[in-house]
Amino acid sequence: MPMYEYCCNKCGAQFEEIVSSSATTTPACPKCASGDTKKLMSACRTRTGAGQTGARTATSSGGGCSGCAGGNCASCH
Ligand SMILES: [Zn+2]
């Protein structure tokens, strides 16, 4: 089964998870146990979706990955 990289929208942690190709949900964050995670395609460059409530979105001028709250995602900054 393939291994994917995920980024936590809450604490900005990145982790790898082996998931089934048929899986439609993302795994929970191993750090904060939040289910608010997303799959990374190549780098942490995804944007926070419009429908995510409570997520601290980075300002449009903020650097790095908007999904990693506060831009503390090491690999995207
Ligand atoms: Zn987390």
Short mmCIF file of N, CA, C and O and ligand atoms in Angstrom, two decimals:
data_model
loop_
_atom_site.label_atom_id
_atom_site.label_comp_id
_atom_site.label_asym_id
_atom_site.label_seq_id
_atom_site.Cartn_x
_atom_site.Cartn_y
_atom_site.Cartn_z
N MET A 1 0.84 -1.20 0.00
CA MET A 1 0.00 0.00 0.00
C MET A 1 0.88 1.24 0.00
O MET A 1 1.97 1.22 0.55
N PRO A 2 0.40 2.26 -0.62
CA PRO A 2 1.21 3.48 -0.73
C PRO A 2 1.28 4.25 0.58
O PRO A 2 0.39 4.18 1.41
N MET A 3 2.37 4.97 0.71
CA MET A 3 2.52 5.83 1.88
C MET A 3 2.38 7.28 1.44
O MET A 3 2.96 7.70 0.45
N TYR A 4 1.61 7.99 2.19
CA TYR A 4 1.39 9.39 1.85
C TYR A 4 1.86 10.28 2.98
O TYR A 4 1.91 9.87 4.13
N GLU A 5 2.15 11.48 2.61
CA GLU A 5 2.51 12.48 3.61
C GLU A 5 1.29 13.32 3.91
O GLU A 5 0.52 13.68 3.03
N TYR A 6 1.14 13.63 5.17
CA TYR A 6 0.01 14.45 5.57
C TYR A 6 0.49 15.63 6.39
O TYR A 6 1.56 15.60 7.00
N CYS A 7 -0.33 16.65 6.38
CA CYS A 7 -0.03 17.84 7.16
C CYS A 7 -1.23 18.13 8.05
O CYS A 7 -2.36 18.09 7.61
N CYS A 8 -0.96 18.41 9.30
CA CYS A 8 -2.04 18.71 10.23
C CYS A 8 -2.39 20.19 10.14
O CYS A 8 -1.54 21.05 10.21
N ASN A 9 -3.68 20.45 10.00
CA ASN A 9 -4.12 21.84 9.90
C ASN A 9 -4.10 22.53 11.25
O ASN A 9 -4.13 23.75 11.33
N LYS A 10 -4.05 21.76 12.30
CA LYS A 10 -4.13 22.37 13.62
C LYS A 10 -2.76 22.73 14.17
O LYS A 10 -2.52 23.86 14.57
N CYS A 11 -1.88 21.76 14.21
CA CYS A 11 -0.58 22.02 14.83
C CYS A 11 0.53 22.11 13.80
O CYS A 11 1.66 22.42 14.14
N GLY A 12 0.22 21.83 12.56
CA GLY A 12 1.22 21.99 11.52
C GLY A 12 2.17 20.81 11.40
O GLY A 12 3.14 20.87 10.65
N ALA A 13 1.92 19.76 12.13
CA ALA A 13 2.79 18.60 12.09
C ALA A 13 2.68 17.89 10.74
O ALA A 13 1.63 17.87 10.12
N GLN A 14 3.78 17.32 10.33
CA GLN A 14 3.76 16.52 9.12
C GLN A 14 4.09 15.09 9.49
O GLN A 14 4.95 14.84 10.31
N PHE A 15 3.40 14.18 8.86
CA PHE A 15 3.63 12.78 9.17
C PHE A 15 3.30 11.94 7.96
O PHE A 15 2.62 12.36 7.04
N GLU A 16 3.82 10.72 8.00
CA GLU A 16 3.55 9.81 6.90
C GLU A 16 2.63 8.71 7.37
O GLU A 16 2.67 8.29 8.53
N GLU A 17 1.79 8.28 6.47
CA GLU A 17 0.83 7.26 6.84
C GLU A 17 0.64 6.32 5.66
O GLU A 17 0.54 6.75 4.52
N ILE A 18 0.63 5.06 5.98
CA ILE A 18 0.33 4.09 4.94
C ILE A 18 -1.17 3.90 4.89
O ILE A 18 -1.79 3.52 5.88
N VAL A 19 -1.73 4.23 3.77
CA VAL A 19 -3.18 4.16 3.66
C VAL A 19 -3.59 3.35 2.46
O VAL A 19 -2.85 3.22 1.48
N SER A 20 -4.75 2.83 2.54
CA SER A 20 -5.30 2.12 1.40
C SER A 20 -5.63 3.11 0.29
O SER A 20 -6.04 4.24 0.54
N SER A 21 -5.45 2.68 -0.91
CA SER A 21 -5.71 3.59 -2.04
C SER A 21 -7.18 3.93 -2.14
O SER A 21 -7.57 4.88 -2.79
N SER A 22 -7.99 3.14 -1.49
CA SER A 22 -9.43 3.40 -1.55
C SER A 22 -9.89 4.27 -0.40
O SER A 22 -11.06 4.63 -0.32
N ALA A 23 -8.99 4.60 0.48
CA ALA A 23 -9.37 5.42 1.62
C ALA A 23 -9.75 6.82 1.16
O ALA A 23 -9.09 7.41 0.31
N THR A 24 -10.81 7.32 1.74
CA THR A 24 -11.26 8.65 1.34
C THR A 24 -11.09 9.66 2.46
O THR A 24 -11.28 10.84 2.27
N THR A 25 -10.70 9.17 3.60
CA THR A 25 -10.51 10.09 4.71
C THR A 25 -9.03 10.16 5.07
O THR A 25 -8.27 9.24 4.79
N THR A 26 -8.65 11.23 5.70
CA THR A 26 -7.27 11.39 6.10
C THR A 26 -7.10 10.88 7.53
O THR A 26 -8.04 10.93 8.32
N PRO A 27 -5.92 10.39 7.84
CA PRO A 27 -5.67 9.89 9.20
C PRO A 27 -5.57 11.02 10.20
O PRO A 27 -5.32 12.16 9.82
N ALA A 28 -5.76 10.69 11.44
CA ALA A 28 -5.67 11.70 12.48
C ALA A 28 -4.21 12.06 12.73
O ALA A 28 -3.31 11.26 12.53
N CYS A 29 -4.02 13.25 13.20
CA CYS A 29 -2.67 13.72 13.51
C CYS A 29 -2.11 12.94 14.70
O CYS A 29 -2.78 12.80 15.72
N PRO A 30 -0.89 12.41 14.58
CA PRO A 30 -0.29 11.66 15.68
C PRO A 30 0.12 12.55 16.85
O PRO A 30 0.37 12.07 17.94
N LYS A 31 0.19 13.82 16.60
CA LYS A 31 0.62 14.73 17.66
C LYS A 31 -0.54 15.24 18.49
O LYS A 31 -0.53 15.15 19.71
N CYS A 32 -1.52 15.81 17.81
CA CYS A 32 -2.62 16.43 18.54
C CYS A 32 -3.91 15.66 18.36
O CYS A 32 -4.95 16.05 18.88
N ALA A 33 -3.85 14.57 17.61
CA ALA A 33 -5.02 13.70 17.42
C ALA A 33 -6.15 14.39 16.68
O ALA A 33 -7.27 13.92 16.69
N SER A 34 -5.83 15.49 16.05
CA SER A 34 -6.87 16.17 15.29
C SER A 34 -7.12 15.44 13.98
O SER A 34 -6.21 14.92 13.36
N GLY A 35 -8.37 15.39 13.60
CA GLY A 35 -8.70 14.77 12.33
C GLY A 35 -8.61 15.75 11.18
O GLY A 35 -8.86 15.40 10.03
N ASP A 36 -8.23 16.96 11.51
CA ASP A 36 -8.16 18.01 10.49
C ASP A 36 -6.81 17.96 9.79
O ASP A 36 -5.95 18.81 9.99
N THR A 37 -6.62 16.94 8.99
CA THR A 37 -5.36 16.77 8.28
C THR A 37 -5.62 16.71 6.78
O THR A 37 -6.75 16.50 6.35
N LYS A 38 -4.57 16.86 6.05
CA LYS A 38 -4.72 16.79 4.60
C LYS A 38 -3.50 16.14 3.98
O LYS A 38 -2.41 16.20 4.52
N LYS A 39 -3.74 15.56 2.85
CA LYS A 39 -2.66 14.87 2.16
C LYS A 39 -1.78 15.86 1.43
O LYS A 39 -2.25 16.82 0.85
N LEU A 40 -0.50 15.61 1.50
CA LEU A 40 0.43 16.46 0.77
C LEU A 40 0.73 15.81 -0.57
O LEU A 40 0.99 14.62 -0.65
N MET A 41 0.67 16.57 -1.59
CA MET A 41 0.94 16.03 -2.90
C MET A 41 2.44 15.88 -3.13
O MET A 41 2.97 14.83 -3.36
N SER A 42 3.15 16.96 -3.06
CA SER A 42 4.61 16.88 -3.21
C SER A 42 5.26 17.67 -2.09
O SER A 42 6.16 17.20 -1.42
N ALA A 43 4.77 18.84 -1.88
CA ALA A 43 5.26 19.66 -0.77
C ALA A 43 4.05 20.21 -0.05
O ALA A 43 2.93 20.06 -0.50
N CYS A 44 4.33 20.85 1.05
CA CYS A 44 3.23 21.42 1.81
C CYS A 44 2.83 22.75 1.17
O CYS A 44 3.26 23.80 1.56
N ARG A 45 2.01 22.64 0.16
CA ARG A 45 1.68 23.85 -0.58
C ARG A 45 0.18 24.02 -0.72
O ARG A 45 -0.29 24.86 -1.47
N THR A 46 -0.54 23.21 -0.04
CA THR A 46 -1.99 23.27 -0.17
C THR A 46 -2.55 24.49 0.56
O THR A 46 -1.92 25.04 1.44
N ARG A 47 -3.72 24.86 0.16
CA ARG A 47 -4.35 26.02 0.78
C ARG A 47 -5.52 25.58 1.65
O ARG A 47 -6.12 24.56 1.41
N THR A 48 -5.78 26.38 2.61
CA THR A 48 -6.89 26.07 3.49
C THR A 48 -8.21 26.25 2.73
O THR A 48 -8.43 27.26 2.11
N GLY A 49 -9.03 25.27 2.83
CA GLY A 49 -10.31 25.33 2.13
C GLY A 49 -11.23 26.37 2.74
O GLY A 49 -11.08 26.77 3.89
N ALA A 50 -12.18 26.78 1.96
CA ALA A 50 -13.07 27.84 2.41
C ALA A 50 -14.03 27.33 3.46
O ALA A 50 -14.56 28.09 4.24
N GLY A 51 -14.24 26.04 3.48
CA GLY A 51 -15.27 25.50 4.37
C GLY A 51 -14.75 25.09 5.73
O GLY A 51 -15.49 24.55 6.53
N GLN A 52 -13.49 25.34 6.00
CA GLN A 52 -12.94 24.90 7.27
C GLN A 52 -13.15 25.95 8.34
O GLN A 52 -12.54 27.01 8.31
N THR A 53 -14.00 25.64 9.25
CA THR A 53 -14.29 26.59 10.31
C THR A 53 -13.30 26.42 11.45
O THR A 53 -12.86 25.32 11.73
N GLY A 54 -12.97 27.49 12.07
CA GLY A 54 -12.07 27.42 13.21
C GLY A 54 -10.62 27.36 12.84
O GLY A 54 -9.76 27.49 13.70
N ALA A 55 -10.34 27.16 11.59
CA ALA A 55 -8.94 27.08 11.18
C ALA A 55 -8.35 28.48 11.11
O ALA A 55 -8.95 29.38 10.55
N ARG A 56 -7.20 28.59 11.68
CA ARG A 56 -6.54 29.89 11.61
C ARG A 56 -5.83 30.00 10.28
O ARG A 56 -4.75 29.47 10.09
N THR A 57 -6.42 30.68 9.38
CA THR A 57 -5.81 30.79 8.07
C THR A 57 -4.78 31.89 8.06
O THR A 57 -4.96 32.94 8.67
N ALA A 58 -3.74 31.64 7.37
CA ALA A 58 -2.72 32.66 7.24
C ALA A 58 -3.23 33.77 6.35
O ALA A 58 -4.08 33.55 5.50
N THR A 59 -2.72 34.92 6.56
CA THR A 59 -3.12 36.02 5.70
C THR A 59 -2.60 35.78 4.29
O THR A 59 -1.65 35.02 4.10
N SER A 60 -3.20 36.44 3.37
CA SER A 60 -2.83 36.22 1.98
C SER A 60 -1.36 36.56 1.74
O SER A 60 -0.75 36.09 0.81
N SER A 61 -0.82 37.40 2.60
CA SER A 61 0.56 37.79 2.41
C SER A 61 1.52 36.90 3.20
O SER A 61 2.72 37.04 3.11
N GLY A 62 0.95 35.99 3.97
CA GLY A 62 1.79 35.13 4.78
C GLY A 62 2.61 34.18 3.94
O GLY A 62 2.18 33.71 2.91
N GLY A 63 3.80 33.88 4.42
CA GLY A 63 4.64 32.98 3.67
C GLY A 63 4.38 31.54 4.02
O GLY A 63 3.73 31.25 5.01
N GLY A 64 4.88 30.66 3.22
CA GLY A 64 4.78 29.24 3.53
C GLY A 64 3.39 28.71 3.27
O GLY A 64 2.60 29.28 2.54
N CYS A 65 3.11 27.62 3.92
CA CYS A 65 1.87 26.91 3.71
C CYS A 65 0.78 27.47 4.61
O CYS A 65 0.94 27.53 5.81
N SER A 66 -0.30 27.86 4.03
CA SER A 66 -1.39 28.42 4.81
C SER A 66 -2.04 27.35 5.67
O SER A 66 -2.71 27.65 6.64
N GLY A 67 -1.83 26.12 5.31
CA GLY A 67 -2.45 25.05 6.08
C GLY A 67 -1.71 24.76 7.38
O GLY A 67 -2.27 24.22 8.31
N CYS A 68 -0.47 25.11 7.42
CA CYS A 68 0.31 24.91 8.64
C CYS A 68 0.16 26.16 9.50
O CYS A 68 0.82 27.15 9.25
N ALA A 69 -0.72 26.09 10.43
CA ALA A 69 -1.08 27.25 11.21
C ALA A 69 0.15 28.00 11.72
O ALA A 69 1.02 27.43 12.36
N GLY A 70 0.18 29.24 11.44
CA GLY A 70 1.29 30.07 11.90
C GLY A 70 2.55 29.92 11.07
O GLY A 70 3.55 30.54 11.34
N GLY A 71 2.49 29.10 10.05
CA GLY A 71 3.65 28.93 9.19
C GLY A 71 4.79 28.23 9.89
O GLY A 71 5.95 28.46 9.60
N ASN A 72 4.45 27.34 10.80
CA ASN A 72 5.51 26.64 11.53
C ASN A 72 5.84 25.29 10.91
O ASN A 72 6.40 24.43 11.53
N CYS A 73 5.42 25.12 9.69
CA CYS A 73 5.74 23.89 9.00
C CYS A 73 7.14 24.03 8.41
O CYS A 73 7.35 24.81 7.50
N ALA A 74 8.05 23.29 8.93
CA ALA A 74 9.46 23.50 8.61
C ALA A 74 9.76 23.36 7.12
O ALA A 74 10.53 24.12 6.57
N SER A 75 9.14 22.41 6.49
CA SER A 75 9.53 22.13 5.12
C SER A 75 8.88 23.07 4.12
O SER A 75 9.22 23.07 2.96
N CYS A 76 7.91 23.84 4.58
CA CYS A 76 7.32 24.77 3.60
C CYS A 76 7.68 26.20 3.85
O CYS A 76 7.18 27.08 3.21
N HIS A 77 8.52 26.41 4.77
CA HIS A 77 8.85 27.79 5.00
C HIS A 77 10.27 28.08 4.54
O HIS A 77 11.14 27.25 4.75
ZN ZN B 1 -1.74 18.11 14.73
#
